[in-house]
Amino acid sequence: MFSRIQICGIVSILALLFIACSPTEKVNNTIEKESFRAPSYPLITIDPYTSAWSSADRLFDVPVTHWTGKTHSLIGALKVDGEVYRFLGKEVIPPKVILPMANYEQWDGSYTEQQPADGWEKAGFNDSAWKIGKGAFGTSGMPALATSWESEDIWVRRSFQLPDELGTEDIYLIYSHDDIFELYLNGEQLVKTEYEWHNNVLLKLNRESLKLGEENIIAAHCHNRTGGGYVDFGIIQERKEKEIFATAAIQNNVDITATVTKYNFTCGPVDLQLSFVSPLLPDDLDLLSRPVNYINYEIEANDNKKHDVKIYIETTPEWAVNDLSQEVILTTGNQQNISWVKAGTVEQPVLEKKGDNVRIDWGYHYLATADNAETAVRIGDYLLSKKQFTNNELPGAGVDEFTTKMSQSMPALIFTENLQEVSDQSKSGYVMLAYDDIESIQYFGNNLKAWWTKNGKVSIEDALQAAVSERENILSRCAKLDKEIYSDAFKAGGEKYAKLCELAFRQSIAAHKLVKDTKGNILFLSKENFSNGSIGTVDVTYPSAPLFLKYNPELLKGMLNPIFYYSESGKWNKPFAAHDVGTYPLANGQTYGGDMPVEECGNMIILTAAIADVEGNADYAVEHWNVLTIWANYLLENGLDPENQLCTDDFAGHFAHNVNLSAKAIMGIAGYGKLAAMLGKNDIAEKYTSEAKQMAQEWIKMADDGDHYRLTFDQSGTWSQKYNLVWDKLLDLGIFPQGVAQKEIAYYLTKQNKYGLPLDNRRTYTKSDWIIWTATLADDKATFEKFIDPLYGFVTETPDRVPMSDWYETPDAKQVGFQARSVVGGYFIKMLEK
């Protein structure tokens, strides 16, 4: 669930709304239609904290943002014969804060947790009996929390007075809520949601709704159905100022591969090739964990003449803070053949924050380069440095250390290179963006460093040195992997499927952190991005697993190990698997409010069986046989007709007699039988395989609804995607007759909407990962592609420009929730077919 509004988020949202049509833009707005339009383009993808994206078709149209939507400024410009062309990012001019959000300044409000009398939302209502508290209001653990709210409902009133004049710029209400929310301004309802949670929502206000020079009232009601709850709101005003890097380049194309996002620009008489490389090679865990990405550039003349060329690339400490009110320190450094500028908070609250919509505020962000006579890295002022570059001065203040609050003065980390004379013989270079988080994960009381540090023996300076010395080899290996992944996906499911997998690759891997426990066991811990912030969630691991089964099952073991340890250590003593091991980055035990017994037992056993299948042995299962047996027996007793309990599709609510959940239980029991057979435990294998087959026959009778199978056993006229059946096919379990899946597939083809197959009959929304799992049930590639085509349409046409969402509406491609989640690793499931 989402948590807090921050002034830096306000800046990000305003930037997306306003700057694309800035009056100072001097670019030809025509652009060739790209062959693949991503909803958001991956640029820097290291882990859940260091993850930056561009949400526009042209790289220079909007600011670069973290996946949560907060600005992680990254700006690039090329000076050619004195003319400056911006090719990367966008300058962000902070808005005017009229009514602050909680993180910027805690605010006073009246509130009650009891149903108030009619008229509670109006200005004249007497709220003297209400309590007085400070915003934000929310459940325990929410950042910027001032007043605790742990009941189901809260009503909040906030009065304020405006000056007599506010200027001519547009005024916006900005709010955050979790879950069902309604908001009124001076008695007029402006917001009404369903079961949703949103952050940084902007709503342009009609000036007639505001009373200048008089008292105004904002009143809100929030109902928390489950999990976290949150209420915060304020008012801001657009502020227009002239950009410094006002002239944009012409973007010719953009291309995405598994590890690289590549752009091509024309900057007047020269062409620029720009690539963002994330070396997330699954077969090299040291490299996959290394927190260093490359920005490569290559420049050549397009007119057969010679030109004077300089390049400017800049980041800010926004990469190393949770909000702009935090004090930061910037320092320069060098070692051997590299130089850098780094930024971090003065406070350094290592592993003190947890949650979903939270950014790291400990450790240090680096902008680094391999030294040569014409490169420089410096500390500078955000606006002044750009002016200096434009005016042929060396940008930056020439200081070695600088401390400030970004809400007062925005500093910049600056890289420049004087490429001097550029002709049709190209010149190239690169910079590195890196992050040293010092301590990565707290795991049952122990603070763990990232895998790449070798338990603290490798420093970030060592990692940067290695990134320089190994760069050519790394780029070559990335190119080889990119070709392999595209080829594998294309052969399995066609061109559109291959492009979806390419986009999913970095998103899925970078939603994890790779560490070792104190005994040296691999831990590959996911963050449940834009969902609830849980760490190591089993029903996030389950859909994510296919990517890792395909390219390195050791990483999947690292996803399962925390749950096995949790039960085997006695810290979790229930007879079924836990849902999670905490809230990222604190993995000290389950924090989710509800259990998912059948769901998580089935997931853990199925995935263990899948590992055995791809490795050709059940050695990993032997290590965890006792707890696997407990979970298999739980499924035997409770799995055929599940009681009213949660499943992975918990956003759709509880319900009993879940047919698809029953299928998962049967697959889990069959998977346990397969493992037993691989281990030579023939009696056990026969027992559990026979039980699974018998349960499958009962399932068929109970779920049959004529030309398809039901959503729940007790409701005729219903249907749902039975994506869990895919393991019967992939693991050669032979539990269900083949006609069961094909009967469902034929029915699904009659239920598709423009952008895909709904999850079930209750709503029109769907989950993209489950669509691909369901499609994999098809017997032939042509039928598979009938499900992929609408999904491809969603990804390339959705109006929501965020890192790929997996939960959206099938009629109009609009995001319902979730983004940047690891579950898109599930897209690779088609490649697991024998």
Coordinates of C-alpha atoms in Angstrom, one line a residue, residues 567-800:
S567 CA 9.6 -22.2 9.3
E568 CA 12.6 -24.4 9.9
S569 CA 14.0 -22.1 12.5
G570 CA 10.8 -22.2 14.5
K571 CA 10.3 -18.4 14.2
W572 CA 7.2 -19.3 12.1
N573 CA 5.3 -22.2 13.7
K574 CA 2.1 -22.4 11.7
P575 CA 1.5 -25.6 9.6
F576 CA 1.6 -23.6 6.4
A577 CA 4.0 -21.3 4.7
A578 CA 4.3 -17.6 5.6
H579 CA 3.2 -14.8 3.2
D580 CA 6.4 -12.7 3.6
V581 CA 9.3 -12.1 6.0
G582 CA 8.8 -8.4 6.7
T583 CA 8.5 -5.0 5.1
Y584 CA 11.4 -4.0 2.8
P585 CA 14.3 -3.7 3.8
L586 CA 13.6 -5.3 7.2
A587 CA 13.2 -9.0 6.9
N588 CA 12.5 -9.9 10.5
G589 CA 9.2 -11.8 10.1
Q590 CA 5.8 -11.5 8.5
T591 CA 4.2 -8.1 8.6
Y592 CA 1.3 -8.7 6.3
G593 CA -2.1 -8.7 8.1
G594 CA -3.4 -12.0 6.7
D595 CA -2.2 -15.5 6.0
M596 CA -2.6 -17.3 2.7
P597 CA -2.3 -20.9 3.8
V598 CA -3.2 -22.8 0.6
E599 CA -1.7 -20.2 -1.7
E600 CA 1.7 -20.1 -0.1
C601 CA 2.0 -23.8 0.6
G602 CA 1.2 -24.5 -3.1
N603 CA 3.6 -21.9 -4.3
M604 CA 6.5 -23.1 -2.3
I605 CA 6.1 -26.8 -3.2
I606 CA 5.4 -26.1 -6.9
L607 CA 8.5 -23.9 -7.2
T608 CA 10.7 -26.4 -5.4
A609 CA 9.5 -29.0 -7.9
A610 CA 10.2 -26.6 -10.8
I611 CA 13.7 -26.2 -9.6
A612 CA 14.2 -29.9 -9.5
D613 CA 12.8 -30.2 -12.9
V614 CA 15.1 -27.7 -14.5
E615 CA 18.2 -29.0 -12.6
G616 CA 17.4 -32.6 -13.2
N617 CA 17.7 -33.5 -9.5
A618 CA 15.8 -32.9 -6.2
D619 CA 18.9 -32.1 -4.1
Y620 CA 17.4 -28.7 -3.0
A621 CA 14.2 -30.4 -1.9
V622 CA 16.2 -32.8 0.3
E623 CA 17.4 -29.8 2.4
H624 CA 13.8 -28.8 3.2
W625 CA 12.0 -32.2 3.1
N626 CA 10.4 -32.0 6.5
V627 CA 8.7 -28.7 6.0
L628 CA 7.7 -29.5 2.5
T629 CA 6.0 -32.6 3.9
I630 CA 4.1 -30.5 6.5
W631 CA 2.9 -28.1 3.7
A632 CA 2.0 -31.0 1.4
N633 CA -0.1 -32.6 4.2
Y634 CA -1.8 -29.2 4.8
L635 CA -2.8 -29.1 1.1
L636 CA -4.1 -32.7 1.3
E637 CA -6.3 -31.8 4.2
N638 CA -7.4 -28.3 3.2
G639 CA -6.7 -27.8 -0.5
L640 CA -9.5 -29.4 -2.6
D641 CA -12.3 -27.0 -1.5
P642 CA -10.5 -24.1 0.2
E643 CA -12.3 -22.2 3.0
N644 CA -12.7 -18.5 2.9
Q645 CA -9.1 -17.4 2.7
L646 CA -6.8 -15.0 0.8
C647 CA -5.0 -16.0 -2.4
T648 CA -2.5 -14.1 -4.4
D649 CA -5.3 -12.2 -6.1
D650 CA -6.2 -10.7 -2.6
F651 CA -7.0 -7.3 -4.2
A652 CA -10.1 -8.9 -5.6
G653 CA -11.2 -9.9 -2.0
H654 CA -11.8 -13.0 0.0
F655 CA -14.0 -15.8 -1.1
A656 CA -14.4 -19.5 -0.3
H657 CA -14.4 -22.5 -2.7
N658 CA -11.9 -20.9 -5.0
V659 CA -11.5 -23.2 -8.1
N660 CA -8.2 -21.8 -9.2
L661 CA -6.8 -22.0 -5.7
S662 CA -7.9 -25.6 -5.5
A663 CA -6.0 -26.2 -8.7
K664 CA -2.9 -24.8 -7.1
A665 CA -3.3 -27.1 -4.1
I666 CA -3.6 -30.1 -6.4
M667 CA -0.5 -29.0 -8.4
G668 CA 1.4 -28.6 -5.0
I669 CA 0.5 -32.1 -4.0
A670 CA 1.5 -33.5 -7.4
G671 CA 4.7 -31.5 -7.2
Y672 CA 5.5 -33.1 -3.9
G673 CA 4.9 -36.5 -5.4
K674 CA 7.2 -35.7 -8.3
L675 CA 9.9 -34.7 -5.8
A676 CA 9.5 -37.9 -3.9
A677 CA 9.8 -39.9 -7.1
M678 CA 13.0 -38.1 -8.0
L679 CA 14.4 -39.0 -4.6
G680 CA 13.4 -42.6 -4.9
K681 CA 10.7 -42.4 -2.2
N682 CA 8.4 -44.5 -4.4
D683 CA 5.7 -45.2 -1.8
I684 CA 5.4 -41.5 -1.0
A685 CA 5.4 -40.6 -4.6
E686 CA 2.6 -43.0 -5.4
K687 CA 0.5 -41.8 -2.5
Y688 CA 0.6 -38.1 -3.2
T689 CA 0.4 -38.5 -7.0
S690 CA -2.7 -40.7 -6.7
E691 CA -4.2 -38.3 -4.2
A692 CA -3.6 -35.4 -6.7
K693 CA -5.2 -37.4 -9.5
Q694 CA -8.2 -38.2 -7.4
M695 CA -8.6 -34.6 -6.3
A696 CA -8.4 -33.5 -9.9
Q697 CA -11.3 -35.8 -10.8
E698 CA -13.3 -34.3 -8.0
W699 CA -12.3 -30.8 -9.1
I700 CA -13.6 -31.5 -12.6
K701 CA -17.0 -32.6 -11.3
M702 CA -17.3 -29.8 -8.7
A703 CA -16.2 -27.0 -11.1
D704 CA -17.9 -28.1 -14.3
D705 CA -20.1 -25.4 -15.8
G706 CA -20.8 -26.8 -19.2
D707 CA -18.4 -25.2 -21.6
H708 CA -16.0 -24.0 -18.9
Y709 CA -15.1 -24.3 -15.2
R710 CA -16.4 -22.1 -12.5
L711 CA -14.8 -19.3 -10.4
T712 CA -16.0 -21.0 -7.2
F713 CA -17.4 -24.5 -6.8
D714 CA -20.7 -23.2 -5.4
Q715 CA -21.5 -20.6 -8.1
S716 CA -22.7 -21.6 -11.5
G717 CA -22.4 -19.0 -14.3
T718 CA -19.0 -17.8 -13.1
W719 CA -15.5 -18.3 -14.6
S720 CA -11.9 -17.4 -13.9
Q721 CA -8.5 -17.8 -15.4
K722 CA -7.1 -21.2 -14.2
Y723 CA -3.5 -20.2 -14.7
N724 CA -2.3 -22.5 -11.9
L725 CA -3.0 -25.5 -14.2
V726 CA 0.1 -24.5 -16.3
W727 CA 2.4 -26.5 -14.0
D728 CA 0.6 -29.8 -15.0
K729 CA 1.9 -29.1 -18.5
L730 CA 5.3 -27.7 -17.7
L731 CA 6.3 -30.3 -15.1
D732 CA 4.7 -33.2 -17.0
L733 CA 2.7 -34.1 -14.0
G734 CA -0.2 -35.8 -15.9
I735 CA -2.8 -34.9 -13.2
F736 CA -5.6 -33.3 -15.2
P737 CA -6.9 -34.7 -18.6
Q738 CA -5.6 -32.5 -21.4
G739 CA -9.1 -31.5 -22.4
V740 CA -9.6 -29.5 -19.2
A741 CA -7.1 -26.8 -20.1
Q742 CA -8.2 -26.7 -23.8
K743 CA -11.9 -26.4 -22.7
E744 CA -10.9 -23.3 -20.7
I745 CA -8.8 -21.8 -23.4
A746 CA -11.6 -22.0 -25.9
Y747 CA -13.9 -20.3 -23.4
Y748 CA -11.4 -17.6 -22.6
L749 CA -11.2 -16.6 -26.3
T750 CA -14.9 -15.6 -26.1
K751 CA -14.3 -13.4 -23.0
Q752 CA -11.4 -11.2 -24.1
N753 CA -11.7 -7.5 -24.2
K754 CA -9.7 -5.0 -26.4
Y755 CA -6.7 -5.2 -24.1
G756 CA -6.9 -8.7 -22.8
L757 CA -8.6 -11.4 -20.8
P758 CA -10.2 -10.3 -17.5
L759 CA -9.1 -12.1 -14.3
D760 CA -12.6 -13.5 -13.8
N761 CA -16.2 -12.6 -14.3
R762 CA -16.5 -10.2 -11.4
R763 CA -14.6 -7.3 -12.9
T764 CA -13.0 -6.2 -16.2
Y765 CA -9.5 -5.8 -14.7
T766 CA -6.8 -8.3 -15.2
K767 CA -3.2 -9.3 -14.3
S768 CA -0.8 -9.3 -17.1
D769 CA 1.4 -12.1 -15.7
W770 CA -1.6 -14.5 -15.3
I771 CA -2.6 -13.8 -18.9
I772 CA 0.7 -15.2 -20.1
W773 CA 0.5 -18.2 -17.8
T774 CA -3.0 -18.8 -19.1
A775 CA -2.0 -18.4 -22.7
T776 CA 0.8 -21.0 -22.1
L777 CA -1.9 -23.6 -21.6
A778 CA -2.7 -23.3 -25.3
D779 CA -1.6 -26.2 -27.5
D780 CA -0.3 -24.1 -30.3
K781 CA 1.7 -20.8 -30.9
A782 CA -1.1 -19.2 -32.9
T783 CA -3.6 -19.6 -30.0
F784 CA -0.9 -18.3 -27.6
E785 CA -0.5 -15.2 -29.7
K786 CA -4.3 -14.5 -29.6
F787 CA -3.8 -13.8 -25.9
I788 CA -0.5 -11.9 -26.3
D789 CA -1.7 -9.4 -28.9
P790 CA -4.2 -7.6 -26.6
L791 CA -1.6 -7.6 -23.8
Y792 CA 0.9 -6.1 -26.1
G793 CA -1.7 -3.5 -27.0
F794 CA -2.1 -2.6 -23.3
V795 CA 1.7 -2.2 -22.8
T796 CA 2.1 0.0 -25.9
E797 CA -1.0 2.0 -25.6
T798 CA -1.8 2.5 -21.9
P799 CA -2.2 6.1 -21.0
D800 CA -0.4 5.5 -17.6

